[in-house]
Amino acid sequence: MKSIRAVLVVVVLAVAALAPTAEAGKFTFRGIVIRVVDGDTLDVRLTSGVRTRVRLIGIDSPERGDCYAAKATSRARTLALGERVVLRGDATQDTRDRFGRLLAYLSLPGGRDLGLQLIRGGFGEVSVIEKPFRRLGTYRSAEQAARDAGLGLWSACVAPSPPPPPPPPPPPATTGMKVAAVGDIQPCSSSSNSAATANVAAAADFILGLGDYQYDSGTLSCFNANFDKDWGPNVPKMYPVLAPNHDQYWRDADPLRYFNGAGASGFKVRIPLQPHQSYSFDRGSWHFIAIDDACYRDTANCSTSALLSWVKADLAAHPNLCTVAYWHQAYWTSPTGTHGRFLDIKPVVQALYDRRVDIVLNGHQHGYERFHPQNMSDVRDDAQGIRSFTVGTGGIGFYAWTGTAANSVVKQADTFGVLMLTLADGSYDWSFLRAAGGSFADSGSGVCH
């Protein structure tokens, strides 16, 4: 009986030694690395004497038999085997993964982060499992630098370029395609104004969402109780951008999850959204590019230089005659008491202008405004200029205009509605369709550059 009790005491002490010091993910252990399994998994003997297997947070190194696996394992062994280390959890992560491995950052002597060292050398790539981790921004910057320099697996494991594909067939003719655009839509309560704009937008072939869909902070409970009831049936025909603040910065959060099907009704957008991932698509002969302007206000988790490079590459790869670009915060806008123009995105707008983009659509200002085509010096330019619309009239309310910007043709802040574009090959018509409120109307036509 005494021997059984002794065994139980040892087991209890071993479990206690591995327990986190606070809630899941908040712990600090010390120990010695006694085995390196591969580039992201190690065995550590803790100071308590307990041996535990550790899975490094935020890195995925090649598995045994994969390209560069042996070198990644060797590098981790050189850096860590036999070293006294500190293991720290991350409050955003679970304490253990589904295989029972302790999830931790591993600090080498001198405080160096083992996972970060391996990513910097090209011995692994950034890995996000379910929830972003706290050092994600630092890890992504290190990975991008390794990619750009062609370090490690980023050159050794690149597949040879396939032969160039045959030239694509000409795009199908576009005749009378109806595209609705609107943002700034739903309070966290029922709204007849939001319901009215939903009904007007439903007549379109598809909808460009301009951000700020569910106020005030885009929680799933508010989405389910309000936006989902009126706007939800429109979601399957939507191509949304996500805004800062009310759309939680295009992160892996409730607004993104809602549009990917996590809402009460399970409605999903046409293209699954990824955190901080701009995207583009073609419809008929037109090209559409949805831009993550939230990146400029969430630089810890997003690279604005990478965003600009992506925009330039996308435009170069899609030399369509007619192009629409859209995001949330307006670059060209008259001022209100709440917002001015969003100048941080000027490098992206310059790239759009250089590639002769035709139309830019934004929200953010709670009102409607249309501009003459203009260049980057805010001078009217009918030959190559971008025609800009602000359509923040989805139902949330209005901001009073406090001035008039150069080239502003018309603006209003008393009538809810949507902008309806009718797109054809080489030309387009627009019309502001009133949903509720005042009696404002605006319409016209243009040709592509």
XYZ file of N, CA and C in Angstrom, residues 267-430:
492
model
N -25.106 32.357 -43.976
C -24.866 32.976 -45.275
C -23.357 33.166 -45.490
N -22.866 32.895 -46.715
C -21.449 33.031 -47.046
C -21.277 33.925 -48.267
N -20.198 34.718 -48.258
C -19.867 35.530 -49.430
C -19.283 34.643 -50.523
N -19.173 35.209 -51.732
C -18.756 34.422 -52.884
C -17.292 34.001 -52.817
N -16.432 34.848 -52.258
C -15.012 34.528 -52.117
C -14.696 34.493 -50.624
N -14.284 33.342 -50.061
C -13.968 33.279 -48.623
C -12.920 34.325 -48.251
N -13.157 35.025 -47.156
C -12.250 36.077 -46.708
C -11.145 35.489 -45.841
N -9.930 36.037 -45.997
C -8.787 35.684 -45.161
C -8.316 36.950 -44.446
N -7.752 36.825 -43.236
C -7.294 38.019 -42.516
C -6.310 38.834 -43.343
N -6.575 40.123 -43.424
C -5.696 41.072 -44.135
C -5.312 40.557 -45.522
N -6.278 40.065 -46.267
C -5.983 39.553 -47.602
C -6.880 40.236 -48.632
N -6.311 41.208 -49.347
C -7.032 41.795 -50.467
C -7.289 40.714 -51.516
N -8.222 40.978 -52.419
C -8.521 39.982 -53.451
C -9.076 40.691 -54.678
N -9.176 39.959 -55.769
C -9.731 40.533 -56.994
C -10.497 39.463 -57.742
N -11.284 39.899 -58.709
C -12.066 38.957 -59.511
C -12.504 39.663 -60.788
N -12.883 38.884 -61.775
C -13.414 39.393 -63.044
C -14.875 39.018 -63.170
N -15.637 39.932 -63.738
C -17.014 39.644 -64.124
C -17.214 40.252 -65.505
N -17.521 39.380 -66.473
C -17.576 39.850 -67.832
C -16.212 40.386 -68.236
N -16.175 41.536 -68.867
C -14.911 42.137 -69.282
C -14.347 43.089 -68.227
N -14.979 43.175 -67.075
C -14.561 44.106 -66.024
C -13.725 43.384 -64.967
N -12.758 44.122 -64.410
C -11.930 43.628 -63.309
C -12.266 44.420 -62.044
N -12.361 43.714 -60.920
C -12.688 44.324 -59.628
C -11.579 43.975 -58.645
N -11.137 44.983 -57.891
C -10.052 44.767 -56.938
C -10.459 45.324 -55.572
N -10.558 44.431 -54.592
C -10.990 44.764 -53.227
C -9.744 44.944 -52.362
N -9.540 46.132 -51.803
C -8.263 46.515 -51.187
C -8.425 46.662 -49.668
N -7.485 46.079 -48.943
C -7.478 46.067 -47.482
C -6.858 47.361 -46.942
N -7.645 48.449 -46.915
C -7.099 49.698 -46.377
C -6.942 49.649 -44.864
N -7.587 48.680 -44.188
C -7.396 48.526 -42.744
C -5.949 48.214 -42.407
N -5.207 47.684 -43.370
C -3.785 47.369 -43.162
C -3.018 48.587 -42.654
N -3.354 49.780 -43.144
C -2.619 50.984 -42.762
C -2.843 51.365 -41.303
N -3.859 50.791 -40.682
C -4.123 51.089 -39.270
C -3.938 49.860 -38.382
N -3.298 48.822 -38.946
C -3.035 47.602 -38.185
C -1.681 47.040 -38.623
N -0.673 47.913 -38.636
C 0.620 47.527 -39.223
C 1.364 46.484 -38.402
N 0.953 46.245 -37.158
C 1.572 45.158 -36.388
C 1.225 43.804 -36.985
N 0.119 43.746 -37.714
C -0.340 42.476 -38.270
C -0.386 42.474 -39.791
N 0.083 43.538 -40.427
C -0.075 43.650 -41.878
C 1.025 44.540 -42.441
N 1.544 44.177 -43.600
C 2.606 44.949 -44.252
C 2.007 45.818 -45.355
N 2.133 47.141 -45.206
C 1.600 48.029 -46.242
C 2.436 47.961 -47.517
N 3.728 47.689 -47.392
C 4.544 47.547 -48.596
C 4.147 46.298 -49.365
N 3.838 45.222 -48.642
C 3.372 44.002 -49.318
C 2.022 44.243 -49.983
N 1.163 45.027 -49.327
C -0.134 45.358 -49.930
C 0.064 46.109 -51.239
N 0.942 47.117 -51.243
C 1.189 47.893 -52.458
C 1.752 47.001 -53.565
N 2.674 46.120 -53.218
C 3.239 45.205 -54.222
C 2.159 44.308 -54.805
N 1.259 43.830 -53.942
C 0.172 42.969 -54.425
C -0.740 43.729 -55.384
N -1.081 44.968 -55.042
C -1.957 45.761 -55.913
C -1.303 45.946 -57.283
N -0.027 46.313 -57.292
C 0.663 46.520 -58.566
C 0.701 45.240 -59.389
N 0.995 44.110 -58.723
C 1.067 42.835 -59.447
C -0.301 42.431 -59.985
N -1.340 42.659 -59.199
C -2.683 42.297 -59.658
C -3.093 43.124 -60.873
N -2.826 44.420 -60.826
C -3.177 45.277 -61.962
C -2.389 44.890 -63.212
N -1.105 44.544 -63.030
C -0.294 44.133 -64.177
C -0.796 42.837 -64.790
N -1.331 41.953 -63.929
C -1.809 40.658 -64.410
C -3.213 40.729 -65.006
N -3.899 41.857 -64.834
C -5.276 41.990 -65.325
C -5.408 43.299 -66.107
N -4.893 43.331 -67.320
C -4.945 44.571 -68.123
C -6.308 44.771 -68.786
N -7.356 44.585 -67.988
C -8.702 44.765 -68.543
C -8.915 46.208 -68.973
N -9.768 46.382 -69.952
C -10.090 47.733 -70.389
C -10.746 48.524 -69.275
N -11.581 47.870 -68.468
C -12.374 48.558 -67.444
C -12.094 47.936 -66.071
N -11.825 48.786 -65.077
C -11.478 48.296 -63.745
C -12.142 49.157 -62.675
N -12.654 48.483 -61.644
C -13.200 49.125 -60.445
C -12.339 48.708 -59.262
N -11.898 49.681 -58.451
C -11.206 49.404 -57.191
C -12.056 49.945 -56.050
N -12.046 49.230 -54.919
C -12.866 49.707 -53.796
C -12.245 49.309 -52.467
N -12.456 50.188 -51.484
C -12.034 49.974 -50.108
C -12.894 50.881 -49.244
N -12.594 50.980 -47.947
C -13.518 51.670 -47.050
C -13.249 53.165 -46.913
N -12.050 53.572 -46.488
C -11.773 54.962 -46.117
C -11.490 55.790 -47.373
N -12.259 56.839 -47.570
C -12.216 57.590 -48.827
C -10.929 58.397 -48.964
N -10.285 58.251 -50.121
C -9.112 59.071 -50.439
C -9.568 60.441 -50.955
N -10.518 60.465 -51.889
C -11.095 61.719 -52.351
C -12.427 61.919 -51.636
N -12.517 62.966 -50.854
C -13.761 63.245 -50.135
C -13.777 64.699 -49.682
N -14.958 65.275 -49.630
C -15.124 66.547 -48.931
C -15.103 66.267 -47.437
N -14.730 67.245 -46.623
C -14.629 66.996 -45.185
C -15.995 66.994 -44.498
N -16.081 66.225 -43.421
C -17.199 66.315 -42.483
C -16.618 66.621 -41.116
N -17.477 66.801 -40.131
C -16.984 67.021 -38.785
C -16.342 65.791 -38.178
N -16.470 64.643 -38.849
C -15.949 63.379 -38.315
C -14.725 62.882 -39.059
N -14.704 62.980 -40.389
C -13.612 62.425 -41.184
C -13.129 63.413 -42.247
N -11.825 63.331 -42.554
C -11.259 63.971 -43.727
C -10.820 62.901 -44.703
N -9.950 63.251 -45.654
C -9.501 62.256 -46.618
C -8.437 61.359 -45.993
N -8.419 60.105 -46.442
C -7.488 59.109 -45.929
C -6.252 59.098 -46.824
N -5.241 59.879 -46.445
C -4.090 60.086 -47.302
C -3.067 58.956 -47.233
N -3.133 58.111 -46.179
C -2.141 57.035 -46.052
C -2.147 56.111 -47.275
N -3.301 55.993 -47.920
C -3.417 55.038 -49.019
C -2.995 55.637 -50.356
N -2.413 56.830 -50.358
C -2.035 57.491 -51.614
C -1.141 56.634 -52.508
N -0.129 55.892 -51.985
C 0.677 55.063 -52.897
C -0.157 54.045 -53.681
N -1.180 53.493 -53.046
C -2.064 52.554 -53.750
C -2.871 53.289 -54.815
N -3.385 54.471 -54.468
C -4.162 55.234 -55.441
C -3.280 55.637 -56.624
N -2.022 55.964 -56.345
C -1.099 56.285 -57.440
C -0.941 55.087 -58.380
N -0.833 53.888 -57.815
C -0.727 52.685 -58.648
C -1.987 52.484 -59.485
N -3.143 52.780 -58.903
C -4.402 52.664 -59.648
C -4.432 53.665 -60.801
N -4.019 54.879 -60.507
C -4.012 55.912 -61.551
C -3.039 55.546 -62.673
N -1.860 55.053 -62.295
C -0.856 54.693 -63.304
C -1.367 53.607 -64.245
N -2.237 52.722 -63.727
C -2.774 51.635 -64.554
C -4.143 52.001 -65.144
N -4.510 53.263 -65.062
C -5.720 53.786 -65.714
C -7.001 53.116 -65.208
N -7.064 52.912 -63.897
C -8.299 52.403 -63.284
C -9.406 53.429 -63.479
N -10.618 52.953 -63.690
C -11.720 53.839 -64.070
C -12.507 54.382 -62.892
N -12.848 53.505 -61.942
C -13.773 53.875 -60.868
C -13.188 53.451 -59.532
N -13.303 54.327 -58.521
C -12.983 54.005 -57.139
C -14.241 54.203 -56.304
N -14.514 53.238 -55.423
C -15.688 53.272 -54.552
C -15.241 53.189 -53.093
N -15.790 54.055 -52.234
C -15.473 54.067 -50.808
C -16.722 54.281 -49.979
N -16.586 54.054 -48.683
C -17.618 54.406 -47.714
C -17.028 55.382 -46.709
N -17.196 55.055 -45.392
C -16.578 55.784 -44.277
C -17.289 57.100 -43.971
N -17.350 58.022 -44.937
C -18.175 59.209 -44.745
C -19.642 58.788 -44.845
N -20.447 59.217 -43.901
C -21.855 58.827 -43.902
C -22.633 59.801 -44.786
N -22.574 59.541 -46.059
C -23.238 60.364 -47.053
C -22.869 59.862 -48.431
N -23.266 60.613 -49.456
C -22.967 60.242 -50.840
C -22.254 61.414 -51.500
N -21.207 61.097 -52.293
C -20.501 62.134 -53.025
C -19.934 61.538 -54.316
N -20.007 62.320 -55.398
C -19.407 61.916 -56.677
C -18.449 63.008 -57.139
N -17.311 62.584 -57.700
C -16.286 63.494 -58.193
C -16.130 63.374 -59.709
N -15.687 64.470 -60.332
C -15.198 64.384 -61.696
C -13.973 63.465 -61.728
N -13.675 62.827 -62.867
C -12.395 62.117 -62.978
C -11.248 63.084 -62.685
N -10.266 62.635 -61.898
C -9.170 63.524 -61.525
C -7.864 62.759 -61.393
N -6.751 63.518 -61.423
C -5.436 62.899 -61.324
C -4.914 63.014 -59.902
N -3.646 62.634 -59.707
C -3.083 62.601 -58.366
C -2.769 63.985 -57.817
N -2.885 65.007 -58.640
C -2.736 66.384 -58.162
C -4.088 67.024 -57.885
N -5.154 66.216 -57.870
C -6.523 66.693 -57.644
C -6.950 67.689 -58.721
N -6.515 67.417 -59.943
C -6.898 68.223 -61.094
C -7.796 67.381 -61.989
N -8.859 67.971 -62.477
C -9.764 67.230 -63.342
C -9.004 66.659 -64.541
N -9.277 65.384 -64.844
C -8.538 64.675 -65.892
C -9.495 63.689 -66.555
N -10.208 64.160 -67.575
C -11.192 63.300 -68.241
C -10.533 62.210 -69.086
N -9.266 62.384 -69.450
C -8.603 61.411 -70.314
C -8.168 60.169 -69.547
N -7.596 60.354 -68.356
C -7.062 59.218 -67.603
C -7.512 59.209 -66.151
N -8.193 60.245 -65.694
C -8.509 60.386 -64.279
C -9.455 59.332 -63.754
N -9.420 59.156 -62.440
C -10.291 58.205 -61.745
C -11.559 58.919 -61.306
N -12.697 58.295 -61.599
C -13.977 58.815 -61.098
C -14.253 58.146 -59.754
N -14.435 58.955 -58.715
C -14.567 58.445 -57.358
C -15.976 58.686 -56.816
N -16.501 57.675 -56.137
C -17.801 57.764 -55.461
C -17.619 57.403 -53.987
N -18.255 58.135 -53.106
C -18.411 57.747 -51.699
C -19.867 57.361 -51.490
N -20.080 56.149 -50.952
C -21.453 55.651 -50.786
C -21.586 55.083 -49.375
N -21.617 55.982 -48.383
C -21.797 55.578 -46.994
C -23.223 55.774 -46.534
N -24.161 55.346 -47.379
C -25.592 55.647 -47.178
C -26.400 54.388 -46.916
N -25.776 53.375 -46.261
C -26.440 52.095 -46.092
C -27.485 52.033 -45.009
N -27.554 53.063 -44.122
C -28.611 53.045 -43.120
C -28.203 53.483 -41.738
N -26.896 53.656 -41.460
C -26.479 53.944 -40.095
C -26.757 55.381 -39.676
N -26.772 56.317 -40.602
C -26.974 57.726 -40.264
C -26.127 58.593 -41.176
N -26.029 59.891 -40.853
C -25.335 60.822 -41.739
C -24.364 61.706 -40.961
N -23.300 62.148 -41.647
C -22.402 63.176 -41.148
C -22.630 64.440 -41.979
N -22.671 65.588 -41.321
C -22.850 66.847 -42.036
C -21.554 67.234 -42.741
N -21.643 67.621 -44.001
C -20.475 68.096 -44.734
C -20.070 69.470 -44.197
N -18.776 69.714 -44.068
C -18.288 71.004 -43.567
C -17.503 71.781 -44.615
N -17.398 71.253 -45.817
C -16.685 71.924 -46.892
C -16.883 71.145 -48.181
N -16.251 71.624 -49.259
C -16.367 70.972 -50.562
C -14.979 70.811 -51.165
N -14.616 69.577 -51.481
C -13.311 69.288 -52.062
C -13.276 69.657 -53.540
N -12.079 69.824 -54.062
C -11.912 70.072 -55.497
C -12.511 68.933 -56.306
N -13.181 69.271 -57.385
C -13.750 68.315 -58.341
C -14.980 67.579 -57.826
N -15.464 67.955 -56.632
C -16.715 67.355 -56.158
C -17.865 67.870 -57.015
N -18.637 66.943 -57.562
C -19.751 67.320 -58.435
C -21.044 67.460 -57.646
N -21.296 66.483 -56.786
C -22.540 66.487 -56.036
C -22.324 65.697 -54.754
N -22.987 66.122 -53.678
C -22.914 65.385 -52.424
C -24.200 65.610 -51.651
N -24.518 64.648 -50.774
C -25.732 64.771 -49.963
C -25.566 63.955 -48.693
N -26.312 64.326 -47.667
C -26.291 63.613 -46.395
C -27.681 63.627 -45.777
N -28.670 63.213 -46.600
C -30.021 63.133 -46.048
C -30.851 62.006 -46.671
N -30.259 61.245 -47.592
C -31.029 60.219 -48.304
C -30.261 58.900 -48.287
N -30.874 57.861 -47.708
C -30.277 56.531 -47.730
C -30.488 55.887 -49.094
N -29.550 55.048 -49.506
C -29.694 54.371 -50.780
C -28.417 53.677 -51.181
N -28.384 53.164 -52.408
C -27.214 52.465 -52.929
C -26.850 53.046 -54.287
N -25.590 52.916 -54.645
C -25.138 53.256 -55.988
C -25.312 52.017 -56.858
N -26.018 52.158 -57.972
C -26.194 51.048 -58.903
C -25.422 51.364 -60.177
N -24.435 50.514 -60.474
C -23.663 50.626 -61.709
C -24.217 49.646 -62.730
N -24.383 50.103 -63.952
C -24.752 49.231 -65.063
C -23.566 49.180 -66.006
N -22.921 48.011 -66.091
C -21.638 47.877 -66.765
C -21.794 47.189 -68.114
N -21.153 47.760 -69.114
C -21.118 47.184 -70.455
C -19.669 47.128 -70.912
N -19.418 46.580 -72.082
C -18.057 46.543 -72.611
C -17.596 47.956 -72.941
N -16.647 48.470 -72.166
C -16.065 49.765 -72.470
C -16.829 50.962 -71.953
N -17.914 50.760 -71.229
C -18.689 51.908 -70.753
C -19.488 51.522 -69.511
N -20.053 52.533 -68.861
C -20.841 52.271 -67.660
C -21.826 53.414 -67.437
N -22.910 53.085 -66.764
C -23.877 54.069 -66.271
C -23.914 53.973 -64.757
N -24.256 55.064 -64.083
C -24.469 55.003 -62.642
C -25.767 55.691 -62.284
